């Protein structure tokens, strides 16, 4: 079936604008993760959902970042009042469940804040 | 929390040679170590993983070794091909389904 799908693939925002990034996980996958990947660096954990429950949000860099997964499937990462340091690729990953299952990644959304 | 260091940051090899990428981790509770390959503008793709109950795993030209005592693990690619050129990331987790802590990445270039 289809892999993890993210939209938009590219987003340009003016500083101070709000943005919303969408993730469609693999159908049936219980766990969903958001990571931030700065240019030339490895992905860094932002937040984790199991079904609709946000179990870990320790990686969110500020209270401007908010994530939700209201029906336990599609997830949205929202960034309010974007700043230049928010420019990065935002990756979503899903896994069948917690425990012993590998994470499958989407292609990411490249956010550029001008 | 966990900290993963990866070396080298860039690696250039001739086609047919072997490539080795090394990672160290800090948290002794980590027990799952995947390796991802990421081509420019594309999604990270899992190429091999190892759990802490084994010391080595092989899949065709790719192998991973794990030394739990020293807290390091390595990726070995033999008979490299131009299509192996990409950025490779190691990662660690205290369980396969939990958050991953990534290394900084290695840009591998295979020259034909």
mmCIF file of N, CA, C and O in Angstrom, chain A residues 17-94:
data_model
loop_
_atom_site.group_PDB
_atom_site.id
_atom_site.type_symbol
_atom_site.label_atom_id
_atom_site.label_comp_id
_atom_site.label_asym_id
_atom_site.label_seq_id
_atom_site.Cartn_x
_atom_site.Cartn_y
_atom_site.Cartn_z
ATOM 1 N N UNK A 17 4.022 34.389 10.174
ATOM 2 C CA UNK A 17 2.854 33.652 9.689
ATOM 3 C C UNK A 17 2.710 32.339 10.430
ATOM 4 O O UNK A 17 3.681 31.783 10.951
ATOM 5 N N UNK A 18 1.483 31.817 10.453
ATOM 6 C CA UNK A 18 1.222 30.487 10.985
ATOM 7 C C UNK A 18 1.247 29.487 9.828
ATOM 8 O O UNK A 18 0.825 29.801 8.718
ATOM 9 N N UNK A 19 1.735 28.271 10.095
ATOM 10 C CA UNK A 19 1.733 27.228 9.073
ATOM 11 C C UNK A 19 1.181 25.933 9.668
ATOM 12 O O UNK A 19 1.236 25.716 10.887
ATOM 13 N N UNK A 20 0.644 25.082 8.787
ATOM 14 C CA UNK A 20 0.132 23.775 9.200
ATOM 15 C C UNK A 20 0.665 22.728 8.248
ATOM 16 O O UNK A 20 0.529 22.861 7.025
ATOM 17 N N UNK A 21 1.291 21.714 8.791
ATOM 18 C CA UNK A 21 1.902 20.653 8.006
ATOM 19 C C UNK A 21 1.141 19.354 8.282
ATOM 20 O O UNK A 21 0.877 19.018 9.433
ATOM 21 N N UNK A 22 0.853 18.621 7.197
ATOM 22 C CA UNK A 22 -0.002 17.446 7.339
ATOM 23 C C UNK A 22 0.778 16.156 7.142
ATOM 24 O O UNK A 22 1.676 16.092 6.299
ATOM 25 N N UNK A 23 0.389 15.132 7.891
ATOM 26 C CA UNK A 23 0.978 13.799 7.745
ATOM 27 C C UNK A 23 -0.119 12.750 7.670
ATOM 28 O O UNK A 23 -0.974 12.676 8.566
ATOM 29 N N UNK A 24 -0.074 11.940 6.600
ATOM 30 C CA UNK A 24 -0.961 10.787 6.469
ATOM 31 C C UNK A 24 -0.129 9.530 6.710
ATOM 32 O O UNK A 24 0.669 9.154 5.836
ATOM 33 N N UNK A 25 -0.283 8.869 7.832
ATOM 34 C CA UNK A 25 0.544 7.685 8.104
ATOM 35 C C UNK A 25 0.072 6.494 7.276
ATOM 36 O O UNK A 25 -0.968 6.553 6.617
ATOM 37 N N UNK A 26 0.840 5.441 7.322
ATOM 38 C CA UNK A 26 0.431 4.193 6.688
ATOM 39 C C UNK A 26 -0.839 3.700 7.393
ATOM 40 O O UNK A 26 -0.924 3.736 8.626
ATOM 41 N N UNK A 27 -1.802 3.251 6.600
ATOM 42 C CA UNK A 27 -3.084 2.829 7.149
ATOM 43 C C UNK A 27 -2.907 1.745 8.206
ATOM 44 O O UNK A 27 -2.191 0.762 7.995
ATOM 45 N N UNK A 28 -3.526 1.961 9.345
ATOM 46 C CA UNK A 28 -3.446 0.971 10.412
ATOM 47 C C UNK A 28 -2.295 1.170 11.383
ATOM 48 O O UNK A 28 -2.218 0.480 12.400
ATOM 49 N N UNK A 29 -1.404 2.096 11.065
ATOM 50 C CA UNK A 29 -0.276 2.338 11.971
ATOM 51 C C UNK A 29 -0.743 3.134 13.182
ATOM 52 O O UNK A 29 -1.348 4.188 13.073
ATOM 53 N N UNK A 30 -0.414 2.600 14.340
ATOM 54 C CA UNK A 30 -0.859 3.176 15.607
ATOM 55 C C UNK A 30 0.018 4.340 16.042
ATOM 56 O O UNK A 30 -0.452 5.345 16.541
ATOM 57 N N UNK A 31 1.320 4.183 15.840
ATOM 58 C CA UNK A 31 2.275 5.182 16.348
ATOM 59 C C UNK A 31 2.653 6.168 15.256
ATOM 60 O O UNK A 31 2.840 5.782 14.094
ATOM 61 N N UNK A 32 2.792 7.424 15.646
ATOM 62 C CA UNK A 32 3.159 8.481 14.691
ATOM 63 C C UNK A 32 4.138 9.426 15.370
ATOM 64 O O UNK A 32 3.940 9.829 16.521
ATOM 65 N N UNK A 33 5.191 9.763 14.644
ATOM 66 C CA UNK A 33 6.271 10.607 15.176
ATOM 67 C C UNK A 33 6.480 11.807 14.248
ATOM 68 O O UNK A 33 6.375 11.685 13.033
ATOM 69 N N UNK A 34 6.851 12.930 14.835
ATOM 70 C CA UNK A 34 7.318 14.100 14.080
ATOM 71 C C UNK A 34 8.782 14.359 14.457
ATOM 72 O O UNK A 34 9.149 14.322 15.642
ATOM 73 N N UNK A 35 9.582 14.630 13.416
ATOM 74 C CA UNK A 35 10.985 14.978 13.591
ATOM 75 C C UNK A 35 11.273 16.263 12.814
ATOM 76 O O UNK A 35 10.645 16.537 11.794
ATOM 77 N N UNK A 36 12.260 17.005 13.279
ATOM 78 C CA UNK A 36 12.738 18.210 12.585
ATOM 79 C C UNK A 36 14.157 17.953 12.102
ATOM 80 O O UNK A 36 15.007 17.505 12.892
ATOM 81 N N UNK A 37 14.410 18.208 10.817
ATOM 82 C CA UNK A 37 15.753 17.982 10.270
ATOM 83 C C UNK A 37 16.303 19.286 9.719
ATOM 84 O O UNK A 37 15.862 19.766 8.660
ATOM 85 N N UNK A 38 17.254 19.870 10.429
ATOM 86 C CA UNK A 38 17.928 21.068 9.934
ATOM 87 C C UNK A 38 18.896 20.673 8.828
ATOM 88 O O UNK A 38 19.324 19.517 8.728
ATOM 89 N N UNK A 39 19.254 21.638 8.004
ATOM 90 C CA UNK A 39 20.119 21.378 6.848
ATOM 91 C C UNK A 39 21.438 20.747 7.272
ATOM 92 O O UNK A 39 22.139 21.270 8.141
ATOM 93 N N UNK A 40 21.758 19.603 6.698
ATOM 94 C CA UNK A 40 23.030 18.951 6.971
ATOM 95 C C UNK A 40 23.109 18.232 8.304
ATOM 96 O O UNK A 40 24.201 17.842 8.738
ATOM 97 N N UNK A 41 21.978 18.048 8.962
ATOM 98 C CA UNK A 41 21.977 17.388 10.268
ATOM 99 C C UNK A 41 21.020 16.204 10.285
ATOM 100 O O UNK A 41 20.226 16.000 9.367
ATOM 101 N N UNK A 42 21.106 15.421 11.347
ATOM 102 C CA UNK A 42 20.190 14.307 11.517
ATOM 103 C C UNK A 42 18.845 14.776 12.037
ATOM 104 O O UNK A 42 18.745 15.844 12.643
ATOM 105 N N UNK A 43 17.800 13.989 11.806
ATOM 106 C CA UNK A 43 16.478 14.352 12.335
ATOM 107 C C UNK A 43 16.492 14.406 13.862
ATOM 108 O O UNK A 43 17.179 13.623 14.510
ATOM 109 N N UNK A 44 15.709 15.331 14.406
ATOM 110 C CA UNK A 44 15.563 15.442 15.864
ATOM 111 C C UNK A 44 14.098 15.290 16.232
ATOM 112 O O UNK A 44 13.213 15.889 15.626
ATOM 113 N N UNK A 45 13.857 14.493 17.264
ATOM 114 C CA UNK A 45 12.513 14.168 17.709
ATOM 115 C C UNK A 45 11.766 15.406 18.186
ATOM 116 O O UNK A 45 12.298 16.248 18.913
ATOM 117 N N UNK A 46 10.503 15.503 17.770
ATOM 118 C CA UNK A 46 9.623 16.571 18.252
ATOM 119 C C UNK A 46 8.551 16.026 19.169
ATOM 120 O O UNK A 46 8.412 16.460 20.318
ATOM 121 N N UNK A 47 7.735 15.067 18.638
ATOM 122 C CA UNK A 47 6.594 14.605 19.411
ATOM 123 C C UNK A 47 6.131 13.245 18.907
ATOM 124 O O UNK A 47 6.484 12.827 17.798
ATOM 125 N N UNK A 48 5.329 12.542 19.736
ATOM 126 C CA UNK A 48 4.930 11.169 19.454
ATOM 127 C C UNK A 48 3.471 10.959 19.862
ATOM 128 O O UNK A 48 3.055 11.403 20.934
ATOM 129 N N UNK A 49 2.732 10.276 18.981
ATOM 130 C CA UNK A 49 1.343 9.913 19.254
ATOM 131 C C UNK A 49 1.193 8.396 19.227
ATOM 132 O O UNK A 49 1.794 7.721 18.403
ATOM 133 N N UNK A 50 0.347 7.920 20.116
ATOM 134 C CA UNK A 50 -0.135 6.553 20.000
ATOM 135 C C UNK A 50 -1.647 6.670 19.844
ATOM 136 O O UNK A 50 -2.337 7.120 20.757
ATOM 137 N N UNK A 51 -2.122 6.294 18.672
ATOM 138 C CA UNK A 51 -3.504 6.618 18.288
ATOM 139 C C UNK A 51 -3.706 8.127 18.418
ATOM 140 O O UNK A 51 -2.916 8.885 17.884
ATOM 141 N N UNK A 52 -4.727 8.575 19.117
ATOM 142 C CA UNK A 52 -4.966 10.020 19.210
ATOM 143 C C UNK A 52 -4.250 10.644 20.402
ATOM 144 O O UNK A 52 -4.252 11.875 20.555
ATOM 145 N N UNK A 53 -3.644 9.840 21.236
ATOM 146 C CA UNK A 53 -3.017 10.351 22.447
ATOM 147 C C UNK A 53 -1.586 10.812 22.174
ATOM 148 O O UNK A 53 -0.763 10.058 21.647
ATOM 149 N N UNK A 54 -1.308 12.055 22.554
ATOM 150 C CA UNK A 54 0.050 12.584 22.431
ATOM 151 C C UNK A 54 0.823 12.189 23.681
ATOM 152 O O UNK A 54 0.663 12.801 24.739
ATOM 153 N N UNK A 55 1.672 11.175 23.560
ATOM 154 C CA UNK A 55 2.326 10.604 24.728
ATOM 155 C C UNK A 55 3.633 11.298 25.093
ATOM 156 O O UNK A 55 4.108 11.179 26.221
ATOM 157 N N UNK A 56 4.236 11.993 24.135
ATOM 158 C CA UNK A 56 5.519 12.643 24.401
ATOM 159 C C UNK A 56 5.616 13.867 23.509
ATOM 160 O O UNK A 56 5.529 13.742 22.292
ATOM 161 N N UNK A 57 5.772 15.020 24.108
ATOM 162 C CA UNK A 57 5.977 16.249 23.320
ATOM 163 C C UNK A 57 7.220 16.975 23.813
ATOM 164 O O UNK A 57 7.346 18.186 23.636
ATOM 165 N N UNK A 58 8.127 16.213 24.389
ATOM 166 C CA UNK A 58 9.314 16.811 25.002
ATOM 167 C C UNK A 58 10.246 17.478 24.003
ATOM 168 O O UNK A 58 11.053 18.319 24.385
ATOM 169 N N UNK A 59 10.158 17.123 22.719
ATOM 170 C CA UNK A 59 11.052 17.690 21.725
ATOM 171 C C UNK A 59 10.551 18.967 21.074
ATOM 172 O O UNK A 59 11.305 19.605 20.323
ATOM 173 N N UNK A 60 9.330 19.360 21.337
ATOM 174 C CA UNK A 60 8.809 20.589 20.728
ATOM 175 C C UNK A 60 9.624 21.766 21.257
ATOM 176 O O UNK A 60 9.734 21.952 22.468
ATOM 177 N N UNK A 61 10.206 22.581 20.348
ATOM 178 C CA UNK A 61 11.158 23.609 20.786
ATOM 179 C C UNK A 61 10.554 24.789 21.525
ATOM 180 O O UNK A 61 11.265 25.462 22.262
ATOM 181 N N UNK A 62 9.276 25.053 21.304
ATOM 182 C CA UNK A 62 8.655 26.170 22.010
ATOM 183 C C UNK A 62 7.143 25.986 22.003
ATOM 184 O O UNK A 62 6.629 25.089 21.324
ATOM 185 N N UNK A 63 6.448 26.859 22.732
ATOM 186 C CA UNK A 63 4.986 26.749 22.764
ATOM 187 C C UNK A 63 4.352 27.260 21.472
ATOM 188 O O UNK A 63 3.126 27.265 21.341
ATOM 189 N N UNK A 64 5.181 27.659 20.515
ATOM 190 C CA UNK A 64 4.625 28.014 19.203
ATOM 191 C C UNK A 64 4.323 26.761 18.376
ATOM 192 O O UNK A 64 3.653 26.848 17.358
ATOM 193 N N UNK A 65 4.874 25.642 18.806
ATOM 194 C CA UNK A 65 4.697 24.388 18.079
ATOM 195 C C UNK A 65 3.585 23.582 18.751
ATOM 196 O O UNK A 65 3.584 23.393 19.977
ATOM 197 N N UNK A 66 2.676 23.075 17.909
ATOM 198 C CA UNK A 66 1.537 22.328 18.422
ATOM 199 C C UNK A 66 1.226 21.206 17.441
ATOM 200 O O UNK A 66 1.245 21.399 16.231
ATOM 201 N N UNK A 67 0.957 20.010 17.949
ATOM 202 C CA UNK A 67 0.632 18.884 17.076
ATOM 203 C C UNK A 67 -0.639 18.228 17.560
ATOM 204 O O UNK A 67 -0.931 18.218 18.763
ATOM 205 N N UNK A 68 -1.386 17.673 16.617
ATOM 206 C CA UNK A 68 -2.610 16.970 16.974
ATOM 207 C C UNK A 68 -2.847 15.797 16.037
ATOM 208 O O UNK A 68 -2.338 15.776 14.907
ATOM 209 N N UNK A 69 -3.649 14.858 16.524
ATOM 210 C CA UNK A 69 -4.013 13.665 15.739
ATOM 211 C C UNK A 69 -5.399 13.239 16.241
ATOM 212 O O UNK A 69 -5.550 12.202 16.872
ATOM 213 N N UNK A 70 -6.403 14.055 15.976
ATOM 214 C CA UNK A 70 -7.696 13.931 16.662
ATOM 215 C C UNK A 70 -8.416 12.604 16.475
ATOM 216 O O UNK A 70 -9.147 12.176 17.369
ATOM 217 N N UNK A 71 -8.229 11.939 15.334
ATOM 218 C CA UNK A 71 -8.946 10.691 15.101
ATOM 219 C C UNK A 71 -7.994 9.504 15.031
ATOM 220 O O UNK A 71 -8.378 8.426 14.562
ATOM 221 N N UNK A 72 -6.772 9.731 15.464
ATOM 222 C CA UNK A 72 -5.820 8.627 15.502
ATOM 223 C C UNK A 72 -5.276 8.224 14.150
ATOM 224 O O UNK A 72 -4.670 7.153 14.017
ATOM 225 N N UNK A 73 -5.460 9.079 13.130
ATOM 226 C CA UNK A 73 -4.915 8.752 11.814
ATOM 227 C C UNK A 73 -4.061 9.928 11.335
ATOM 228 O O UNK A 73 -2.906 10.032 11.717
ATOM 229 N N UNK A 74 -4.643 10.832 10.558
ATOM 230 C CA UNK A 74 -3.928 12.007 10.059
ATOM 231 C C UNK A 74 -3.470 12.875 11.228
ATOM 232 O O UNK A 74 -4.177 13.035 12.227
ATOM 233 N N UNK A 75 -2.272 13.429 11.074
ATOM 234 C CA UNK A 75 -1.744 14.341 12.092
ATOM 235 C C UNK A 75 -1.372 15.673 11.449
ATOM 236 O O UNK A 75 -0.994 15.727 10.273
ATOM 237 N N UNK A 76 -1.490 16.727 12.225
ATOM 238 C CA UNK A 76 -1.100 18.062 11.770
ATOM 239 C C UNK A 76 -0.121 18.670 12.762
ATOM 240 O O UNK A 76 -0.353 18.628 13.975
ATOM 241 N N UNK A 77 0.962 19.196 12.242
ATOM 242 C CA UNK A 77 1.924 19.954 13.038
ATOM 243 C C UNK A 77 1.723 21.424 12.699
ATOM 244 O O UNK A 77 1.801 21.813 11.532
ATOM 245 N N UNK A 78 1.420 22.207 13.702
ATOM 246 C CA UNK A 78 1.166 23.635 13.483
ATOM 247 C C UNK A 78 2.278 24.448 14.139
ATOM 248 O O UNK A 78 2.691 24.147 15.273
ATOM 249 N N UNK A 79 2.755 25.433 13.425
ATOM 250 C CA UNK A 79 3.753 26.355 13.962
ATOM 251 C C UNK A 79 3.163 27.749 13.877
ATOM 252 O O UNK A 79 2.805 28.225 12.794
ATOM 253 N N UNK A 80 3.064 28.393 15.019
ATOM 254 C CA UNK A 80 2.511 29.741 15.062
ATOM 255 C C UNK A 80 3.643 30.769 15.039
ATOM 256 O O UNK A 80 4.752 30.515 15.537
ATOM 257 N N UNK A 81 3.343 31.906 14.424
ATOM 258 C CA UNK A 81 4.295 33.046 14.419
ATOM 259 C C UNK A 81 5.686 32.550 14.031
ATOM 260 O O UNK A 81 6.657 32.705 14.772
ATOM 261 N N UNK A 82 5.794 31.985 12.840
ATOM 262 C CA UNK A 82 7.050 31.365 12.405
ATOM 263 C C UNK A 82 8.217 32.340 12.468
ATOM 264 O O UNK A 82 8.068 33.545 12.225
ATOM 265 N N UNK A 83 9.381 31.772 12.778
ATOM 266 C CA UNK A 83 10.622 32.531 12.829
ATOM 267 C C UNK A 83 11.639 31.845 11.928
ATOM 268 O O UNK A 83 11.483 30.678 11.566
ATOM 269 N N UNK A 84 12.690 32.582 11.580
ATOM 270 C CA UNK A 84 13.677 32.054 10.627
ATOM 271 C C UNK A 84 14.291 30.746 11.115
ATOM 272 O O UNK A 84 14.566 29.850 10.309
ATOM 273 N N UNK A 85 14.483 30.610 12.425
ATOM 274 C CA UNK A 85 15.111 29.383 12.925
ATOM 275 C C UNK A 85 14.193 28.164 12.813
ATOM 276 O O UNK A 85 14.628 27.032 13.075
ATOM 277 N N UNK A 86 12.933 28.384 12.423
ATOM 278 C CA UNK A 86 12.031 27.253 12.206
ATOM 279 C C UNK A 86 12.262 26.611 10.837
ATOM 280 O O UNK A 86 11.717 25.541 10.550
ATOM 281 N N UNK A 87 13.049 27.252 9.990
ATOM 282 C CA UNK A 87 13.325 26.710 8.658
ATOM 283 C C UNK A 87 14.030 25.370 8.791
ATOM 284 O O UNK A 87 15.087 25.271 9.431
ATOM 285 N N UNK A 88 13.431 24.338 8.198
ATOM 286 C CA UNK A 88 13.949 22.971 8.310
ATOM 287 C C UNK A 88 13.043 22.073 7.480
ATOM 288 O O UNK A 88 12.036 22.519 6.931
ATOM 289 N N UNK A 89 13.420 20.797 7.405
ATOM 290 C CA UNK A 89 12.524 19.776 6.859
ATOM 291 C C UNK A 89 11.834 19.098 8.035
ATOM 292 O O UNK A 89 12.494 18.681 8.996
ATOM 293 N N UNK A 90 10.520 19.010 7.969
ATOM 294 C CA UNK A 90 9.739 18.365 9.025
ATOM 295 C C UNK A 90 9.314 16.987 8.513
ATOM 296 O O UNK A 90 8.590 16.868 7.527
ATOM 297 N N UNK A 91 9.812 15.959 9.191
ATOM 298 C CA UNK A 91 9.580 14.570 8.804
ATOM 299 C C UNK A 91 8.554 13.927 9.710
ATOM 300 O O UNK A 91 8.566 14.146 10.926
ATOM 301 N N UNK A 92 7.701 13.135 9.120
ATOM 302 C CA UNK A 92 6.734 12.349 9.872
ATOM 303 C C UNK A 92 7.081 10.874 9.669
ATOM 304 O O UNK A 92 7.529 10.476 8.586
ATOM 305 N N UNK A 93 6.916 10.083 10.693
ATOM 306 C CA UNK A 93 7.149 8.642 10.603
ATOM 307 C C UNK A 93 6.014 7.916 11.311
ATOM 308 O O UNK A 93 5.433 8.434 12.269
ATOM 309 N N UNK A 94 5.706 6.718 10.836
ATOM 310 C CA UNK A 94 4.693 5.917 11.527
ATOM 311 C C UNK A 94 5.207 4.494 11.705
ATOM 312 O O UNK A 94 6.082 4.025 10.965
#
